[in-house]
Amino acid sequence: MRRLRFALAYWVVALGFFVPSVAYAYIDPATTTYIVQIITALVVMLGVSLSIFLYKFNMVSAKAKYGLYGLVYRLRNKRATEGGRPCDDADTGLGDDDARRYVPPDYVMLGTGRPPTTAEMDALGEPDGIDKVTKNANREKPWEKGFLGRLKSTMPLSLAISLSFILIGSMVAVIQNPGSIQFGLAKAMPVLVFATIVCFAALAVVLAVFRGRAYMFVVSVAAAILIAGYLQALFLNGGLGELTGDEIEWGMYSVSIVANSLFWLGVFVAVFLMMRFTKSAHRAFLVFVPFLIVFVQCVGLVSAMYERVDSGDSISAYWQESNERLTFKGIYEVAYERNTIVILLDRFDQSFVYTVLDDDPKFFEPLDGFTMFEDNISHSAKTFPSVTEKFTGHMFRWDQSDSDYFADAWAGRNFMHELVEQGVDVRLYTFFGFVYDDIEQVRGFASNIGEVDEVINDRIALVKLLKLSGFLHSPMLAKQVFWLSSDEFDHAIVFTGETMPYLVNDFAFYDSLVEQGLSVTDESRAIFSYIHLNGPHPPLVMDENVEHVGRSSYLQQTKGSMKIVYEYLDQLRALGLYESSTIIVMADHGIPEDEDLTLPVLSALFVKPAGSYGTPLAINMAQVSHSQFPGMILESLLGDSMGYAPGFFATQEGEDIVREYTHKRYRYEIRGDGRDFGNWHGLGEYSGQWEDSKAG
């Protein structure tokens, strides 16, 4: 057993130096930790198997050697006796029969200092019998021990469950999703460590309380949950896609749910059978399997950290307590002369406009002076990369990582540099991780950059992280219980004022807007404000009165989103700045279909130029796109598009324009009226190798 432990320790140390080299391979970050964990597990299993094989081989060799020696000397003693030459046993003190039985040198009975007699050898049998008698006879089985003995035996399993489902799983989630989980590991680590320790202690005690068959049963259940949950998170969640807030149609996964349930049942049956028929392996199983799972997960954790750093992120992106971000600073301020205000409602599809009009034809009447462009197309189907493309004009071609794309897109000159050079105050209130992933990318034109120090609600943060871990590790049948949206993690961040990082929270934005209202700055500079709200994007939890409800609809949430817009416009009117302001209410993209497109995807767009006031909402059928956004902003503040594509009003109705749209990796060219899907022509796939990793 000592040899086995030594071999196990050797392979652990060896793998500690071997595995990290695997992580240097140029692999998609979404799968690197899986591959590394698989390789690690295989190498550990092969190493331990080889060690056990060598140990068993030595045992078999020893038995064969002793057997051969015994046979040779029995024959020799027999011939000596038949020839009248008895053995000299004067020095042994044993009888003739005992002396004639050869025993190899140094093979003695424990506690006697002499070789065994014939009777003792017959009782013991082969050499491995000695091992069984001297070592196993006094070894008490775990389920027969007292409480402290059972507690000691359950500790490795309890620790592995606690680490896998609480600490390691949550750490990997935060590292791999810095855009969705806005707080860093440094903030969540204390509560995660505390929860892990409490779970470990409580689980070990609860398991140790049981005795006999009940002990075997509960330990088997815990081991099966650990193994099945780990394999579920590692291999079996691929078909669910990303947690974007959209409700999952579980009815589509009926076959997967049945197959997944059978897999879990198979794991439970295998563990129970092993516990039932190979009880001698019980102790080794409860130590080795938990150790193996925790070890390969730790390797995966290190790999995930390396992948984030290798893709361009600094360690502070997922660890540091304080960091510079775009903040709430100045979000409720407007200039007393010139303002261009963009309120973006995420996933505000044009079809939602028609749905609202069908329900209430007069709903959009407060948009006096506005023009609605019915045929507006964004370039991409999701927030990433749609917003960055709109700001920079740099299109995502699927041939690079997200971080590389951000670095390239923001490295060049964009229209906001022109604004700053002309004295305009640029304020961007938008997503970290979906629009930019390094504050240096927006430094130089965004004035609301600030040092932030997030304050999180430990209880909410822990609940959300445990919920995500439950979703990842639970069987398909139980995932509905743990379903959550990425924006739920924002609820864990305590609103501390304008110095906190900007978070897309429509309820908080509306409440503060109503409570404190808009104010006019003392500065004479014009202001360009870009305010990114959740809008009608799922999860659908807002009603038409901007109240949080358990379940809403696209109709209700669209109306609630527009109520926020109407409140903002009313306050501009109260300040006397409505007429002089350019106001744009728009979407970053429409509804992205899961499969191939079957319908046109149009993004809502309402524009009120400065000076337009007191006229009903106008309808414009011009074929416009987000490529005209920079020119529109420059025209509103500088009076010229400065070489960019002219703004939306420059396109005439009836003028056929060629536009592009990207759905997943598929390119479409729209020739003519975008409302007619017959004008959408597929151009094939982009040839890049990187997969989409951002929610929309």
mmCIF file of N, CA and C in Angstrom, residues 431-522:
data_model
loop_
_atom_site.group_PDB
_atom_site.id
_atom_site.type_symbol
_atom_site.label_atom_id
_atom_site.label_comp_id
_atom_site.label_asym_id
_atom_site.label_seq_id
_atom_site.Cartn_x
_atom_site.Cartn_y
_atom_site.Cartn_z
ATOM 1 N N PHE A 431 -22.050 48.346 -22.476
ATOM 2 C CA PHE A 431 -21.555 47.090 -21.933
ATOM 3 C C PHE A 431 -20.033 46.997 -21.916
ATOM 4 N N PHE A 432 -19.480 46.559 -20.800
ATOM 5 C CA PHE A 432 -18.116 46.053 -20.764
ATOM 6 C C PHE A 432 -18.165 44.581 -21.171
ATOM 7 N N GLY A 433 -17.247 44.167 -22.031
ATOM 8 C CA GLY A 433 -17.190 42.775 -22.455
ATOM 9 C C GLY A 433 -17.971 42.494 -23.711
ATOM 10 N N PHE A 434 -18.910 43.373 -24.085
ATOM 11 C CA PHE A 434 -19.697 43.181 -25.292
ATOM 12 C C PHE A 434 -19.430 44.275 -26.321
ATOM 13 N N VAL A 435 -18.976 45.433 -25.842
ATOM 14 C CA VAL A 435 -18.676 46.555 -26.733
ATOM 15 C C VAL A 435 -17.193 46.898 -26.667
ATOM 16 N N TYR A 436 -16.591 46.737 -25.531
ATOM 17 C CA TYR A 436 -15.146 46.921 -25.338
ATOM 18 C C TYR A 436 -14.721 45.988 -24.217
ATOM 19 N N ASP A 437 -13.438 45.625 -24.156
ATOM 20 C CA ASP A 437 -12.984 44.772 -23.061
ATOM 21 C C ASP A 437 -11.708 45.291 -22.413
ATOM 22 N N ASP A 438 -11.335 46.522 -22.762
ATOM 23 C CA ASP A 438 -10.175 47.164 -22.162
ATOM 24 C C ASP A 438 -10.455 48.662 -22.151
ATOM 25 N N ILE A 439 -10.330 49.282 -21.002
ATOM 26 C CA ILE A 439 -10.684 50.692 -20.895
ATOM 27 C C ILE A 439 -9.833 51.558 -21.807
ATOM 28 N N GLU A 440 -8.628 51.106 -22.147
ATOM 29 C CA GLU A 440 -7.774 51.881 -23.036
ATOM 30 C C GLU A 440 -8.392 52.027 -24.422
ATOM 31 N N GLN A 441 -9.294 51.121 -24.785
ATOM 32 C CA GLN A 441 -9.916 51.177 -26.104
ATOM 33 C C GLN A 441 -10.846 52.370 -26.251
ATOM 34 N N VAL A 442 -11.410 52.868 -25.157
ATOM 35 C CA VAL A 442 -12.324 54.013 -25.232
ATOM 36 C C VAL A 442 -11.749 55.253 -24.568
ATOM 37 N N ARG A 443 -10.514 55.140 -24.085
ATOM 38 C CA ARG A 443 -9.871 56.309 -23.494
ATOM 39 C C ARG A 443 -9.498 57.284 -24.616
ATOM 40 N N GLY A 444 -9.642 58.528 -24.344
ATOM 41 C CA GLY A 444 -9.310 59.521 -25.350
ATOM 42 C C GLY A 444 -10.534 60.193 -25.924
ATOM 43 N N PHE A 445 -11.710 59.552 -25.758
ATOM 44 C CA PHE A 445 -12.939 60.223 -26.197
ATOM 45 C C PHE A 445 -14.084 60.072 -25.197
ATOM 46 N N ALA A 446 -14.167 58.976 -24.457
ATOM 47 C CA ALA A 446 -15.237 58.813 -23.471
ATOM 48 C C ALA A 446 -14.863 59.568 -22.192
ATOM 49 N N SER A 447 -15.694 60.509 -21.780
ATOM 50 C CA SER A 447 -15.379 61.334 -20.605
ATOM 51 C C SER A 447 -15.854 60.723 -19.297
ATOM 52 N N ASN A 448 -16.646 59.670 -19.351
ATOM 53 C CA ASN A 448 -17.189 59.072 -18.123
ATOM 54 C C ASN A 448 -16.385 57.868 -17.663
ATOM 55 N N ILE A 449 -15.086 57.851 -17.976
ATOM 56 C CA ILE A 449 -14.194 56.814 -17.455
ATOM 57 C C ILE A 449 -13.833 57.171 -16.022
ATOM 58 N N GLY A 450 -13.850 56.178 -15.161
ATOM 59 C CA GLY A 450 -13.499 56.450 -13.773
ATOM 60 C C GLY A 450 -13.023 55.204 -13.062
ATOM 61 N N GLU A 451 -12.313 55.407 -11.971
ATOM 62 C CA GLU A 451 -11.880 54.303 -11.118
ATOM 63 C C GLU A 451 -13.095 53.819 -10.328
ATOM 64 N N VAL A 452 -13.346 52.540 -10.401
ATOM 65 C CA VAL A 452 -14.534 52.006 -9.745
ATOM 66 C C VAL A 452 -14.129 50.992 -8.685
ATOM 67 N N ASP A 453 -14.942 50.837 -7.713
ATOM 68 C CA ASP A 453 -14.749 49.859 -6.650
ATOM 69 C C ASP A 453 -16.106 49.252 -6.336
ATOM 70 N N GLU A 454 -16.376 48.144 -7.014
ATOM 71 C CA GLU A 454 -17.705 47.559 -6.868
ATOM 72 C C GLU A 454 -17.955 47.085 -5.438
ATOM 73 N N VAL A 455 -19.169 47.280 -5.009
ATOM 74 C CA VAL A 455 -19.635 46.748 -3.735
ATOM 75 C C VAL A 455 -20.709 45.722 -4.068
ATOM 76 N N ILE A 456 -20.507 44.493 -3.645
ATOM 77 C CA ILE A 456 -21.472 43.454 -3.993
ATOM 78 C C ILE A 456 -22.213 42.977 -2.758
ATOM 79 N N ASN A 457 -23.411 42.522 -2.989
ATOM 80 C CA ASN A 457 -24.205 41.877 -1.951
ATOM 81 C C ASN A 457 -23.780 40.410 -1.922
ATOM 82 N N ASP A 458 -23.077 40.011 -0.869
ATOM 83 C CA ASP A 458 -22.502 38.664 -0.812
ATOM 84 C C ASP A 458 -23.556 37.580 -0.971
ATOM 85 N N ARG A 459 -24.692 37.770 -0.327
ATOM 86 C CA ARG A 459 -25.731 36.740 -0.378
ATOM 87 C C ARG A 459 -26.251 36.558 -1.799
ATOM 88 N N ILE A 460 -26.550 37.681 -2.482
ATOM 89 C CA ILE A 460 -27.070 37.575 -3.848
ATOM 90 C C ILE A 460 -26.015 37.002 -4.785
ATOM 91 N N ALA A 461 -24.769 37.451 -4.627
ATOM 92 C CA ALA A 461 -23.691 36.942 -5.482
ATOM 93 C C ALA A 461 -23.539 35.433 -5.318
ATOM 94 N N LEU A 462 -23.576 34.976 -4.073
ATOM 95 C CA LEU A 462 -23.431 33.539 -3.816
ATOM 96 C C LEU A 462 -24.599 32.765 -4.403
ATOM 97 N N VAL A 463 -25.810 33.262 -4.204
ATOM 98 C CA VAL A 463 -26.998 32.575 -4.732
ATOM 99 C C VAL A 463 -26.927 32.470 -6.251
ATOM 100 N N LYS A 464 -26.538 33.541 -6.932
ATOM 101 C CA LYS A 464 -26.479 33.522 -8.397
ATOM 102 C C LYS A 464 -25.387 32.587 -8.894
ATOM 103 N N LEU A 465 -24.232 32.588 -8.215
ATOM 104 C CA LEU A 465 -23.149 31.699 -8.634
ATOM 105 C C LEU A 465 -23.517 30.235 -8.388
ATOM 106 N N LEU A 466 -24.163 29.959 -7.264
ATOM 107 C CA LEU A 466 -24.602 28.589 -6.992
ATOM 108 C C LEU A 466 -25.684 28.157 -7.975
ATOM 109 N N LYS A 467 -26.517 29.088 -8.366
ATOM 110 C CA LYS A 467 -27.552 28.782 -9.344
ATOM 111 C C LYS A 467 -26.933 28.432 -10.697
ATOM 112 N N LEU A 468 -25.925 29.192 -11.088
ATOM 113 C CA LEU A 468 -25.233 28.897 -12.337
ATOM 114 C C LEU A 468 -24.522 27.555 -12.257
ATOM 115 N N SER A 469 -23.890 27.277 -11.126
ATOM 116 C CA SER A 469 -23.228 25.986 -10.945
ATOM 117 C C SER A 469 -24.238 24.849 -10.994
ATOM 118 N N GLY A 470 -25.393 25.075 -10.387
ATOM 119 C CA GLY A 470 -26.440 24.062 -10.440
ATOM 120 C C GLY A 470 -26.908 23.807 -11.866
ATOM 121 N N PHE A 471 -27.029 24.880 -12.641
ATOM 122 C CA PHE A 471 -27.441 24.724 -14.033
ATOM 123 C C PHE A 471 -26.404 23.918 -14.819
ATOM 124 N N LEU A 472 -25.133 24.171 -14.576
ATOM 125 C CA LEU A 472 -24.072 23.495 -15.317
ATOM 126 C C LEU A 472 -23.942 22.025 -14.927
ATOM 127 N N HIS A 473 -24.114 21.714 -13.645
ATOM 128 C CA HIS A 473 -23.834 20.363 -13.166
ATOM 129 C C HIS A 473 -25.069 19.479 -13.046
ATOM 130 N N SER A 474 -26.249 20.035 -13.123
ATOM 131 C CA SER A 474 -27.456 19.225 -12.920
ATOM 132 C C SER A 474 -27.838 18.481 -14.190
ATOM 133 N N PRO A 475 -28.605 17.399 -14.075
ATOM 134 C CA PRO A 475 -29.092 16.690 -15.260
ATOM 135 C C PRO A 475 -30.093 17.551 -16.025
ATOM 136 N N MET A 476 -30.298 17.218 -17.285
ATOM 137 C CA MET A 476 -31.206 17.991 -18.132
ATOM 138 C C MET A 476 -32.592 18.098 -17.503
ATOM 139 N N LEU A 477 -33.008 17.041 -16.841
ATOM 140 C CA LEU A 477 -34.342 17.006 -16.250
ATOM 141 C C LEU A 477 -34.529 18.074 -15.186
ATOM 142 N N ALA A 478 -33.440 18.485 -14.534
ATOM 143 C CA ALA A 478 -33.540 19.437 -13.417
ATOM 144 C C ALA A 478 -33.072 20.839 -13.775
ATOM 145 N N LYS A 479 -32.634 21.061 -14.991
ATOM 146 C CA LYS A 479 -32.040 22.361 -15.334
ATOM 147 C C LYS A 479 -33.043 23.511 -15.296
ATOM 148 N N GLN A 480 -34.302 23.221 -15.510
ATOM 149 C CA GLN A 480 -35.285 24.299 -15.470
ATOM 150 C C GLN A 480 -35.303 25.001 -14.120
ATOM 151 N N VAL A 481 -34.991 24.238 -13.057
ATOM 152 C CA VAL A 481 -34.990 24.802 -11.711
ATOM 153 C C VAL A 481 -33.877 25.831 -11.554
ATOM 154 N N PHE A 482 -32.753 25.624 -12.265
ATOM 155 C CA PHE A 482 -31.573 26.469 -12.088
ATOM 156 C C PHE A 482 -31.402 27.490 -13.207
ATOM 157 N N TRP A 483 -32.339 27.548 -14.150
ATOM 158 C CA TRP A 483 -32.178 28.479 -15.276
ATOM 159 C C TRP A 483 -32.063 29.912 -14.769
ATOM 160 N N LEU A 484 -31.171 30.683 -15.399
ATOM 161 C CA LEU A 484 -31.009 32.082 -15.053
ATOM 162 C C LEU A 484 -30.462 32.835 -16.257
ATOM 163 N N SER A 485 -30.558 34.152 -16.195
ATOM 164 C CA SER A 485 -30.026 35.011 -17.245
ATOM 165 C C SER A 485 -28.750 35.665 -16.756
ATOM 166 N N SER A 486 -27.871 35.991 -17.694
ATOM 167 C CA SER A 486 -26.594 36.588 -17.306
ATOM 168 C C SER A 486 -26.777 37.913 -16.590
ATOM 169 N N ASP A 487 -27.846 38.637 -16.890
ATOM 170 C CA ASP A 487 -28.037 39.941 -16.255
ATOM 171 C C ASP A 487 -28.404 39.827 -14.784
ATOM 172 N N GLU A 488 -28.734 38.620 -14.318
ATOM 173 C CA GLU A 488 -29.065 38.452 -12.906
ATOM 174 C C GLU A 488 -27.867 38.729 -12.007
ATOM 175 N N PHE A 489 -26.653 38.559 -12.549
ATOM 176 C CA PHE A 489 -25.472 38.827 -11.737
ATOM 177 C C PHE A 489 -25.324 40.317 -11.436
ATOM 178 N N ASP A 490 -25.926 41.164 -12.280
ATOM 179 C CA ASP A 490 -25.876 42.601 -12.010
ATOM 180 C C ASP A 490 -26.618 42.956 -10.721
ATOM 181 N N HIS A 491 -27.600 42.122 -10.346
ATOM 182 C CA HIS A 491 -28.376 42.400 -9.142
ATOM 183 C C HIS A 491 -27.523 42.292 -7.876
ATOM 184 N N ALA A 492 -26.378 41.616 -7.995
ATOM 185 C CA ALA A 492 -25.510 41.451 -6.832
ATOM 186 C C ALA A 492 -24.663 42.687 -6.566
ATOM 187 N N ILE A 493 -24.597 43.599 -7.550
ATOM 188 C CA ILE A 493 -23.775 44.795 -7.391
ATOM 189 C C ILE A 493 -24.622 45.911 -6.781
ATOM 190 N N VAL A 494 -24.146 46.461 -5.688
ATOM 191 C CA VAL A 494 -24.872 47.498 -4.972
ATOM 192 C C VAL A 494 -24.646 48.844 -5.665
ATOM 193 N N PHE A 495 -25.736 49.550 -5.947
ATOM 194 C CA PHE A 495 -25.630 50.850 -6.607
ATOM 195 C C PHE A 495 -25.084 51.875 -5.614
ATOM 196 N N THR A 496 -23.911 52.408 -5.922
ATOM 197 C CA THR A 496 -23.249 53.346 -5.006
ATOM 198 C C THR A 496 -23.149 54.749 -5.582
ATOM 199 N N GLY A 497 -23.750 54.988 -6.750
ATOM 200 C CA GLY A 497 -23.701 56.324 -7.331
ATOM 201 C C GLY A 497 -22.977 56.352 -8.659
ATOM 202 N N GLU A 498 -22.560 57.532 -9.054
ATOM 203 C CA GLU A 498 -21.998 57.724 -10.381
ATOM 204 C C GLU A 498 -20.621 57.114 -10.556
ATOM 205 N N THR A 499 -19.972 56.717 -9.471
ATOM 206 C CA THR A 499 -18.638 56.154 -9.598
ATOM 207 C C THR A 499 -18.647 54.645 -9.809
ATOM 208 N N MET A 500 -19.805 54.031 -9.793
ATOM 209 C CA MET A 500 -19.851 52.594 -10.015
ATOM 210 C C MET A 500 -19.832 52.305 -11.517
ATOM 211 N N PRO A 501 -19.378 51.125 -11.929
ATOM 212 C CA PRO A 501 -19.324 50.815 -13.357
ATOM 213 C C PRO A 501 -20.724 50.787 -13.950
ATOM 214 N N TYR A 502 -20.826 51.202 -15.206
ATOM 215 C CA TYR A 502 -22.147 51.242 -15.822
ATOM 216 C C TYR A 502 -22.678 49.830 -16.018
ATOM 217 N N LEU A 503 -23.878 49.612 -15.531
ATOM 218 C CA LEU A 503 -24.563 48.340 -15.685
ATOM 219 C C LEU A 503 -25.895 48.594 -16.370
ATOM 220 N N VAL A 504 -26.261 47.699 -17.237
ATOM 221 C CA VAL A 504 -27.533 47.837 -17.946
ATOM 222 C C VAL A 504 -28.641 47.352 -17.018
ATOM 223 N N ASN A 505 -29.292 48.301 -16.370
ATOM 224 C CA ASN A 505 -30.363 47.986 -15.426
ATOM 225 C C ASN A 505 -31.472 49.010 -15.629
ATOM 226 N N ASP A 506 -32.482 48.642 -16.403
ATOM 227 C CA ASP A 506 -33.540 49.580 -16.761
ATOM 228 C C ASP A 506 -34.320 50.075 -15.554
ATOM 229 N N PHE A 507 -34.541 49.204 -14.573
ATOM 230 C CA PHE A 507 -35.305 49.598 -13.392
ATOM 231 C C PHE A 507 -34.552 50.660 -12.587
ATOM 232 N N ALA A 508 -33.244 50.438 -12.372
ATOM 233 C CA ALA A 508 -32.452 51.402 -11.609
ATOM 234 C C ALA A 508 -32.340 52.720 -12.370
ATOM 235 N N PHE A 509 -32.168 52.635 -13.693
ATOM 236 C CA PHE A 509 -32.060 53.856 -14.493
ATOM 237 C C PHE A 509 -33.350 54.671 -14.403
ATOM 238 N N TYR A 510 -34.485 54.003 -14.532
ATOM 239 C CA TYR A 510 -35.769 54.703 -14.498
ATOM 240 C C TYR A 510 -36.055 55.297 -13.119
ATOM 241 N N ASP A 511 -35.785 54.535 -12.063
ATOM 242 C CA ASP A 511 -36.047 55.028 -10.705
ATOM 243 C C ASP A 511 -35.224 56.280 -10.410
ATOM 244 N N SER A 512 -33.945 56.257 -10.782
ATOM 245 C CA SER A 512 -33.089 57.426 -10.534
ATOM 246 C C SER A 512 -33.502 58.602 -11.408
ATOM 247 N N LEU A 513 -33.931 58.304 -12.628
ATOM 248 C CA LEU A 513 -34.382 59.372 -13.525
ATOM 249 C C LEU A 513 -35.592 60.084 -12.938
ATOM 250 N N VAL A 514 -36.522 59.307 -12.388
ATOM 251 C CA VAL A 514 -37.725 59.895 -11.795
ATOM 252 C C VAL A 514 -37.384 60.651 -10.513
ATOM 253 N N GLU A 515 -36.507 60.085 -9.691
ATOM 254 C CA GLU A 515 -36.202 60.676 -8.388
ATOM 255 C C GLU A 515 -35.374 61.953 -8.504
ATOM 256 N N GLN A 516 -34.303 61.909 -9.297
ATOM 257 C CA GLN A 516 -33.424 63.076 -9.338
ATOM 258 C C GLN A 516 -33.604 63.925 -10.579
ATOM 259 N N GLY A 517 -34.141 63.342 -11.658
ATOM 260 C CA GLY A 517 -34.413 64.107 -12.862
ATOM 261 C C GLY A 517 -33.167 64.524 -13.615
ATOM 262 N N LEU A 518 -33.372 65.067 -14.815
ATOM 263 C CA LEU A 518 -32.270 65.577 -15.627
ATOM 264 C C LEU A 518 -31.857 66.951 -15.121
ATOM 265 N N SER A 519 -30.589 67.247 -15.301
ATOM 266 C CA SER A 519 -30.071 68.564 -14.929
ATOM 267 C C SER A 519 -29.199 69.094 -16.060
ATOM 268 N N VAL A 520 -29.010 70.399 -16.087
ATOM 269 C CA VAL A 520 -28.228 71.045 -17.140
ATOM 270 C C VAL A 520 -26.833 71.350 -16.609
ATOM 271 N N THR A 521 -25.810 71.011 -17.392
ATOM 272 C CA THR A 521 -24.431 71.266 -16.976
ATOM 273 C C THR A 521 -24.109 72.751 -17.056
ATOM 274 N N ASP A 522 -23.060 73.133 -16.348
ATOM 275 C CA ASP A 522 -22.594 74.515 -16.379
ATOM 276 C C ASP A 522 -21.668 74.771 -17.568
#
